[in-house]
Short mmCIF file of C-alpha atoms in Angstrom, two decimals:
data_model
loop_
_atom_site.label_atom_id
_atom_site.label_comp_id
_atom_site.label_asym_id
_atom_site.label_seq_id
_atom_site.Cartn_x
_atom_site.Cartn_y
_atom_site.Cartn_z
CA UNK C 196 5.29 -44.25 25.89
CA UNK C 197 2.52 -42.24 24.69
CA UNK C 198 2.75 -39.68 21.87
CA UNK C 199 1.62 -36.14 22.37
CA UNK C 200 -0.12 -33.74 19.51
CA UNK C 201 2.05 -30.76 18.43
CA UNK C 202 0.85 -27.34 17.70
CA UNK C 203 0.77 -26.27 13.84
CA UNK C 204 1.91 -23.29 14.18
CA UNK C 205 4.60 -24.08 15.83
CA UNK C 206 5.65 -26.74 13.27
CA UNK C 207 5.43 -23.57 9.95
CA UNK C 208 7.92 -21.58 12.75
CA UNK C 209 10.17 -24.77 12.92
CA UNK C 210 10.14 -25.51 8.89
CA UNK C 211 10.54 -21.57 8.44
CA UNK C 212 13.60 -21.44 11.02
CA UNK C 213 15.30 -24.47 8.94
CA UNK C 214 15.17 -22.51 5.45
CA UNK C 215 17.95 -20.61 4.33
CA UNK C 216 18.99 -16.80 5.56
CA UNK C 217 17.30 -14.15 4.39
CA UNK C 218 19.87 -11.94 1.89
CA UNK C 219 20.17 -8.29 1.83
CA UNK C 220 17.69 -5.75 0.89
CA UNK C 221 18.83 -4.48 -2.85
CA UNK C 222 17.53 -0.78 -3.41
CA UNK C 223 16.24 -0.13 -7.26
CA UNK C 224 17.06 3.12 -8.97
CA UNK C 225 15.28 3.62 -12.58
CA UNK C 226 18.30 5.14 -14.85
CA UNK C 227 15.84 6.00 -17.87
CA UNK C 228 13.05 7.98 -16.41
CA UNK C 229 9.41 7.38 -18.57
CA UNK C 230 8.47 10.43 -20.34
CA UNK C 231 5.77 12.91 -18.71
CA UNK C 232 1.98 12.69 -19.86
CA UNK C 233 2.80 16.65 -21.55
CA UNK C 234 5.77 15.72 -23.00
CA UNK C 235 4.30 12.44 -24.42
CA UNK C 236 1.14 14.99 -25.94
CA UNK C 237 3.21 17.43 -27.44
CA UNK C 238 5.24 14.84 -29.38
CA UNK C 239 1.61 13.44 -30.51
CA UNK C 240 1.02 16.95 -32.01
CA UNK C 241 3.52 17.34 -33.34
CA UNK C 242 4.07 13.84 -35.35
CA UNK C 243 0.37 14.52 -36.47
CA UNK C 244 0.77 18.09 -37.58
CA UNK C 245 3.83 16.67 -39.72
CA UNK C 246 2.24 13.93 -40.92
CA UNK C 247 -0.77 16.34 -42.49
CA UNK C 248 2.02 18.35 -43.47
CA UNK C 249 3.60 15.24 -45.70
CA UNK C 250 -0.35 14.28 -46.57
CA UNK C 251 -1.62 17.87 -48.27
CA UNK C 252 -2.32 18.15 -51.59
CA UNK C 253 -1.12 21.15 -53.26
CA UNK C 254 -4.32 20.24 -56.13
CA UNK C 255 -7.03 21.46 -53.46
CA UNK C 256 -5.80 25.26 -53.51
CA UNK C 257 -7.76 27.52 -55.85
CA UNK C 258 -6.25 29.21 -58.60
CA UNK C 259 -5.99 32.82 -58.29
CA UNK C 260 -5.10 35.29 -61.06
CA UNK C 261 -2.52 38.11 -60.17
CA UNK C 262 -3.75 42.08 -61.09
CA UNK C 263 -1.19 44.26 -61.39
CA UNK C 264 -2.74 47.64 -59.96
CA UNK C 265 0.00 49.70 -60.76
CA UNK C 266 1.36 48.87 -64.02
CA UNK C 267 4.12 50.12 -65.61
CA UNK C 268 3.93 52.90 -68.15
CA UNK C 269 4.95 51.58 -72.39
CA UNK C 270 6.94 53.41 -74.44
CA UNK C 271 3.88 55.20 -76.33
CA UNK C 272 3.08 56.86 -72.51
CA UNK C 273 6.28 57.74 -72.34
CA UNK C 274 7.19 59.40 -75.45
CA UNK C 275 3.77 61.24 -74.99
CA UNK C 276 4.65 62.44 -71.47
CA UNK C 277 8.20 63.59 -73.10
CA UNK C 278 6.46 65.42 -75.71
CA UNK C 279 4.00 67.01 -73.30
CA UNK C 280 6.64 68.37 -70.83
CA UNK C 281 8.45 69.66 -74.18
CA UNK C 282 5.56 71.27 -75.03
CA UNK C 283 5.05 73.11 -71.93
CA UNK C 284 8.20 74.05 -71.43
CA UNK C 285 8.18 75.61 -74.76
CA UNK C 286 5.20 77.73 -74.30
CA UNK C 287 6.10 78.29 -70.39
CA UNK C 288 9.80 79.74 -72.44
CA UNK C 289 7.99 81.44 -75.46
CA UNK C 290 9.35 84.49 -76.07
CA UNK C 291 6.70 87.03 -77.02
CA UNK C 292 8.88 90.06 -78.21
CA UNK C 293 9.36 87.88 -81.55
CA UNK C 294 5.45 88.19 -82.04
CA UNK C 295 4.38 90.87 -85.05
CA UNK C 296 1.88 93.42 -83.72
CA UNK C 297 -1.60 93.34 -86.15
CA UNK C 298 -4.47 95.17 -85.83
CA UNK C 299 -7.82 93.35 -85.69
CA UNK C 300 -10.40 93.92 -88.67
CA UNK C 301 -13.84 94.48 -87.32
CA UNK C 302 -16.79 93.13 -89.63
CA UNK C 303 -19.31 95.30 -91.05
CA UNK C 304 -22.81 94.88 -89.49
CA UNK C 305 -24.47 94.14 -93.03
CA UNK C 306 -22.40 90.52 -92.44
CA UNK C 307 -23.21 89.92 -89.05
CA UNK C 308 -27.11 91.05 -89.52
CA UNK C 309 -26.61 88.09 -92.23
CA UNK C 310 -24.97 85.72 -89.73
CA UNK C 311 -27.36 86.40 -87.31
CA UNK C 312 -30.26 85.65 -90.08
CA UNK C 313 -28.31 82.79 -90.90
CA UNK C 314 -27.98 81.00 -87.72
CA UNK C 315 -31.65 81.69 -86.48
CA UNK C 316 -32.65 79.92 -89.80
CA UNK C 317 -30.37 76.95 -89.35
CA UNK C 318 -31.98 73.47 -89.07
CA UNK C 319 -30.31 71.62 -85.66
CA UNK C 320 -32.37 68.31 -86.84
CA UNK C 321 -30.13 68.56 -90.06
CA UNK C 322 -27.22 67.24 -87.91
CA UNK C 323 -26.23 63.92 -87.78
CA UNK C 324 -25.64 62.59 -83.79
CA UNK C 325 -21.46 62.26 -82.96
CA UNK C 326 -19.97 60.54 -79.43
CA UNK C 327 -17.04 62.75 -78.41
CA UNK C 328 -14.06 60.92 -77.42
CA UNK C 329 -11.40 63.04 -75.15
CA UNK C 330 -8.41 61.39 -77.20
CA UNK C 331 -6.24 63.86 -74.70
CA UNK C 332 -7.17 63.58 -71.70
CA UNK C 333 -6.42 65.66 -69.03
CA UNK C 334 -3.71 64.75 -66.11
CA UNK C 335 -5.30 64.12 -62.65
CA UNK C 336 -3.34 65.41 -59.31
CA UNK C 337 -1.19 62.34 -59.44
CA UNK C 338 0.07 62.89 -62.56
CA UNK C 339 0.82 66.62 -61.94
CA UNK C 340 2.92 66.03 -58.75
CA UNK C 341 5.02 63.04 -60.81
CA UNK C 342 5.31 65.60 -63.25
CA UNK C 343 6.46 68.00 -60.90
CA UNK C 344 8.81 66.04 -59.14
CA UNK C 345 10.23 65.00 -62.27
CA UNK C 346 10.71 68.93 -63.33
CA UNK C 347 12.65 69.28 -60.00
CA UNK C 348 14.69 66.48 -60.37
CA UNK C 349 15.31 67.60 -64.07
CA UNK C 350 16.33 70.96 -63.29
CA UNK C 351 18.52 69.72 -60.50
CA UNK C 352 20.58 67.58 -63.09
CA UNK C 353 20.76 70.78 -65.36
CA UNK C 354 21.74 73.29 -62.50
CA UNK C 355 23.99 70.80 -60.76
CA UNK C 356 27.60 72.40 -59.33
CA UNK C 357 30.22 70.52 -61.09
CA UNK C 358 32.78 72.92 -58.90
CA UNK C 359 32.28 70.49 -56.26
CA UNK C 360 33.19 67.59 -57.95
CA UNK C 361 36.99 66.01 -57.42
CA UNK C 362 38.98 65.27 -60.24
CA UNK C 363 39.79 61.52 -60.82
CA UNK C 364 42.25 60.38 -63.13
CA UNK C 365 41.05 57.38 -65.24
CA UNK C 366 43.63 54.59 -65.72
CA UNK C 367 43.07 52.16 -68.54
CA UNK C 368 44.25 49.19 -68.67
CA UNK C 369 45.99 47.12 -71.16
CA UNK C 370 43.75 44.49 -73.09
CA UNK C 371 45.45 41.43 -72.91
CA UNK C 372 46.30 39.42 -76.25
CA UNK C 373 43.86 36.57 -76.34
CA UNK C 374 45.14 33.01 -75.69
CA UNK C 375 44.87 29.90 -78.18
CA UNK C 376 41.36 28.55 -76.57
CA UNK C 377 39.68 31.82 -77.15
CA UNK C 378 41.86 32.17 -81.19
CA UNK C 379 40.53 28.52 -81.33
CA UNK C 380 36.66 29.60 -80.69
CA UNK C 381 37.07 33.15 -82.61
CA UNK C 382 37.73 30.31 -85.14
CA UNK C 383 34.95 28.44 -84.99
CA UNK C 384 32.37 31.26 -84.44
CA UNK C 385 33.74 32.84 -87.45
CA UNK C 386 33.22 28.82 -89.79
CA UNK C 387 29.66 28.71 -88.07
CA UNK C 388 29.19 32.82 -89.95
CA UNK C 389 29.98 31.10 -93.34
CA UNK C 390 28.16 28.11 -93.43
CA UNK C 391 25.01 30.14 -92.24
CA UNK C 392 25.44 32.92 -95.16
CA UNK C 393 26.13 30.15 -97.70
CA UNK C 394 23.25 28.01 -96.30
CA UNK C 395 20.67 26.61 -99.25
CA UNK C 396 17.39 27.13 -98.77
CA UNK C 397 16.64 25.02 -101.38
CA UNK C 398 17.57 21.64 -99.12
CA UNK C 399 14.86 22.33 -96.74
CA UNK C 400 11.60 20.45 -96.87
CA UNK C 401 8.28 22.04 -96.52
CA UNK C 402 6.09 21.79 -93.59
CA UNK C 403 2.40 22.89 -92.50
CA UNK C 404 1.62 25.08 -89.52
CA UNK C 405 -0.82 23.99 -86.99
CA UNK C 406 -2.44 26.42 -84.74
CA UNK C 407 -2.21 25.24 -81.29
CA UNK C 408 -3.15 28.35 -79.21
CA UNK C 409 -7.40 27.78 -80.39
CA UNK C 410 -10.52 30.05 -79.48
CA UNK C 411 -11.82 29.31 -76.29
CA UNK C 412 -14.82 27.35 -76.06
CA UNK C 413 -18.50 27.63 -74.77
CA UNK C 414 -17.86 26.02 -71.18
CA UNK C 415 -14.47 28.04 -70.79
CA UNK C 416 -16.31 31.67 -71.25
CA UNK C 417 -19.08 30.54 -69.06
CA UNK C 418 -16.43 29.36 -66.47
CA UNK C 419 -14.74 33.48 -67.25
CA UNK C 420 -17.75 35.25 -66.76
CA UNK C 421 -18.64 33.28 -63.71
CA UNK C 422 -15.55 34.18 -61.89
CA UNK C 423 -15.76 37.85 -63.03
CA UNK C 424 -19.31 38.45 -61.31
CA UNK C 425 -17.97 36.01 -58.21
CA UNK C 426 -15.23 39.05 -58.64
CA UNK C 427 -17.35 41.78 -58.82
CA UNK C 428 -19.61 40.17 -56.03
CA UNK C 429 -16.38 40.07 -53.56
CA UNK C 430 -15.37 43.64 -54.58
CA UNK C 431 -19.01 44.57 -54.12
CA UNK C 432 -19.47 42.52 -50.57
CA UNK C 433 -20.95 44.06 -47.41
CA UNK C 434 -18.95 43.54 -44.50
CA UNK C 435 -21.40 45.37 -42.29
CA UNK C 436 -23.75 41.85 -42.83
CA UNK C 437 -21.25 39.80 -41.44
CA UNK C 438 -21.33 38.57 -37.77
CA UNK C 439 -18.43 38.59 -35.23
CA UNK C 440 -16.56 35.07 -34.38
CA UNK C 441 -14.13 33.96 -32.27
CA UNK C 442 -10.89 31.62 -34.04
CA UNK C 443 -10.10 29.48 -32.15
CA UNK C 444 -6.35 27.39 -32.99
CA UNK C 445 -6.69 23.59 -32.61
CA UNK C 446 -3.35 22.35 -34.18
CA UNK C 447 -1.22 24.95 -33.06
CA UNK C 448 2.19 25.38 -34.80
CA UNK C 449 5.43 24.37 -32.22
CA UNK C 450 7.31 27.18 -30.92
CA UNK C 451 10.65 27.89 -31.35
CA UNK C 452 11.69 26.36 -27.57
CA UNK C 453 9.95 23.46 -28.72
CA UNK C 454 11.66 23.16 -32.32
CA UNK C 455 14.90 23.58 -30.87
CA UNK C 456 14.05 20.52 -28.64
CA UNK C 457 13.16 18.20 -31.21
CA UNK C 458 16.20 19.19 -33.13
CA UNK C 459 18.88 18.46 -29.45
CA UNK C 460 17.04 15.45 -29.64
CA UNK C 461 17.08 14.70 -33.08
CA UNK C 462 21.05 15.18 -32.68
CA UNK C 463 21.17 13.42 -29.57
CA UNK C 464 19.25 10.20 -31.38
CA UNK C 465 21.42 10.30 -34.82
CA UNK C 466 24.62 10.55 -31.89
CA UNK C 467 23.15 7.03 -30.27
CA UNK C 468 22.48 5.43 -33.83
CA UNK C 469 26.11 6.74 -35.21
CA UNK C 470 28.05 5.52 -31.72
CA UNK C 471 31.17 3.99 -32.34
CA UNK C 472 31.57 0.67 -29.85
CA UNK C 473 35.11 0.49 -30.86
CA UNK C 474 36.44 3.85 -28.91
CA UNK C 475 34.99 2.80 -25.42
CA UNK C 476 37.85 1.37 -23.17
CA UNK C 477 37.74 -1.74 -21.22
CA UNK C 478 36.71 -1.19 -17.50
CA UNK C 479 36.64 -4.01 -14.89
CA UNK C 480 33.00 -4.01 -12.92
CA UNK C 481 33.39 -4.94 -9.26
CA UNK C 482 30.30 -6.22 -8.12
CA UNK C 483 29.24 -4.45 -5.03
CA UNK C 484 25.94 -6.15 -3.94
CA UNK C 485 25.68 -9.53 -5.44
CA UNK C 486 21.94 -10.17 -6.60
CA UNK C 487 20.81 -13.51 -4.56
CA UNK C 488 20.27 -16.67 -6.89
CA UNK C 489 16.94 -17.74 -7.91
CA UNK C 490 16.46 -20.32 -5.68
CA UNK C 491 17.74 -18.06 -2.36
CA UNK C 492 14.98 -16.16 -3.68
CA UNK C 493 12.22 -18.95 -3.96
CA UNK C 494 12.97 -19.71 -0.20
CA UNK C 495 12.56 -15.82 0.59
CA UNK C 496 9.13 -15.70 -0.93
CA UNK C 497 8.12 -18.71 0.42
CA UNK C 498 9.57 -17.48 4.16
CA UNK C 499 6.95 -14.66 3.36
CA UNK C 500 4.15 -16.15 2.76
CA UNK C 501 4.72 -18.27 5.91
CA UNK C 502 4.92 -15.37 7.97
CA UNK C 503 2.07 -13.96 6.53
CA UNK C 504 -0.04 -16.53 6.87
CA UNK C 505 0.49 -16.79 10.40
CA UNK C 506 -0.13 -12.78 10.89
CA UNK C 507 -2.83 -13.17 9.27
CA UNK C 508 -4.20 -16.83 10.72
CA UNK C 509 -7.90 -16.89 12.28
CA UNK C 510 -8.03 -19.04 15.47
CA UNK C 511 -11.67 -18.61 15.21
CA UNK C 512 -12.08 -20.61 12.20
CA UNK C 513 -10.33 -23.68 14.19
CA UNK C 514 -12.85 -26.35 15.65
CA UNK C 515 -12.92 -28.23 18.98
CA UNK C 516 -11.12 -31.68 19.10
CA UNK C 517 -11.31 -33.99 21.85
CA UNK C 518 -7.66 -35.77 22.53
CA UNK C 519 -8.08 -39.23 23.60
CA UNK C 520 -4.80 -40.96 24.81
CA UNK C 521 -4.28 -44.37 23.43
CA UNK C 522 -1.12 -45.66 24.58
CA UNK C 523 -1.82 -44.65 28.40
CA UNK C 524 0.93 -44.56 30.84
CA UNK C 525 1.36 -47.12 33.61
CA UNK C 526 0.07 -46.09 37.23
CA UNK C 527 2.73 -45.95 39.90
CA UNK C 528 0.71 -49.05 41.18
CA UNK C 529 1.20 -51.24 37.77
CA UNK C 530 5.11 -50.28 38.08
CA UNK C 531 5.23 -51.65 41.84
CA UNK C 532 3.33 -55.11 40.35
CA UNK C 533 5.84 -55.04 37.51
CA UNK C 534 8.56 -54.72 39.83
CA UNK C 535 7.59 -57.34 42.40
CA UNK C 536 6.75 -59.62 39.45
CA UNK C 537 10.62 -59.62 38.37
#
């Protein structure tokens, strides 16, 4: 009998029909979704703005020297103030009726004709030169309304209504007699008094005094003066000559929403780390869709890639063969001679 060619394709459909059954389709849901591109920058900004935090150095900031503009007054200006308001009340509350009447004496006009003669002859190069200092100065219109406001608040202490006042009884209370720990350090404090008043000087050894706060030097009164005229050139700045610019925030500081964030997250992180294992309870998991082995799954990709390649097969690239038959089959005439031969 002679042998016939088979089709290849239909031999991959025959080899593809004897593999296993294809298993159920197995749907995949993620459980822990990625982070978003925004959320992923603003926890870049923020990790760098804390690490520059952690990395500053406190030794690049200037020193700066505090002024106090207002000071507060001594105690010299204010026993002078007291003595001034004295003073003025005094002569504001002088009584003149007290004052002795006098009669003014006139001069005769042979003195003044000699006074007169007298100063027209005077020398003003004689004189030696003086600078007047105003050792009392006068107040300026701050000082005056202080001073006023002080008088009213004075005078409203002095004319104050006491009628209006309730009466309180004041209850005093027992001192309590003092227990053995403080007898006990009454004790002691009062030993520490003698042994100081009966102290020897005597037993004391002599030492020398160094000076440790010294005269500043040459380089540290050049450095002074050069911050007092970089002073007086800031005090003395033009802002007319400066130009108008725009700030513009690059590392911008997190906002509260974005603080309070970090910190649920912060919590919910330290709650995953500090999770107790122990308190779960034992659950039995019933496998609802069975995942297929790995070899079911070998077969499946390979089932695939057969069908694929068949989709996607090109007859055209196939070339022209010429069958011949070797093993031809007897005529009906060579079975008739066979027959007759028997």
């Amino acid at each position: 009998m002679a042998a016939t060619t088979a089709n290849p394709a239909q031999q991959i459909l025959g080899e593809i029909s004897k593999g296993p059954k294809l298993q159920k389709h197995v749907e995949v849901t993620e459980k822990n979704v990625l982070p978003s591109k925004e959320a992923i920058n603003q926890e870049r900004t923020e990790t760098e703005h804390r690490e520059n935090l952690q990395k500053f150095d406190r030794n690049s900031l200037k020193k700066s020297n505090i002024a106090e503009k207002n000071p507060l007054p001594d105690l010299t200006a204010i026993q002078q103030e007291k003595t001034e308001v004295e003073l003025r009340q005094n002569v504001e509350n002088f009584n003149k009726g007290g004052l002795k009447h006098v009669t003014p004496c006139e001069n005769s006009p042979v003195v003044e004709a000699k006074l007169v003669h007298n100063v027209k002859k005077f020398d003003p190069s004689q004189l030696k030169h003086t600078e007047t200092a105003e050792k009392n100065p006068l107040p300026d219109q701050d000082a005056i309304m202080e001073e006023k406001k002080e008088q009213t608040f004075r005078k409203s202490v002095t004319e104050f209504d006491k009628s209006g006042l309730k009466h309180a009884d004041t209850v005093e209370k027992q001192a309590s007699l003092p227990g053995a720990k403080e007898i006990a350090e009454e004790k002691k404090d009062a030993g520490l008094k003698t042994e100081i008043k009966s102290f020897s000087r005597e037993s004391l050894k002599q030492s020398n005094t160094e000076e440790k706060i010294v005269l500043p030097d040459v380089e540290v009164i050049q450095a002074e003066k050069k911050e007092k005229e970089f002073r007086k050139s800031i005090e003395e700045f033009n802002h007319k000559k400066l130009k108008r610019s725009h700030t513009y925030e690059r590392n911008s500081l997190p906002t509260w929403k974005a603080i309070s964030l970090e910190k649920q997250e912060a919590e919910f992180r330290k709650s995953l780390t500090d999770f107790d294992k122990a308190k779960l309870a034992k659950t039995t998991v019933n496998e609802k869709n069975p995942l297929p082995d790995p070899s079911a799954i070998e077969s499946e990709k390979r089932e695939m890639e057969y069908q694929n390649s068949i989709k996607n097969f090109k007859k055209e690239s196939m070339k022209r063969t010429d069958v011949h038959e070797k093993n031809r089959l007897p005529s009906q005439e060579d079975i008739n001679a066979e027959k007759k031969g028997k």
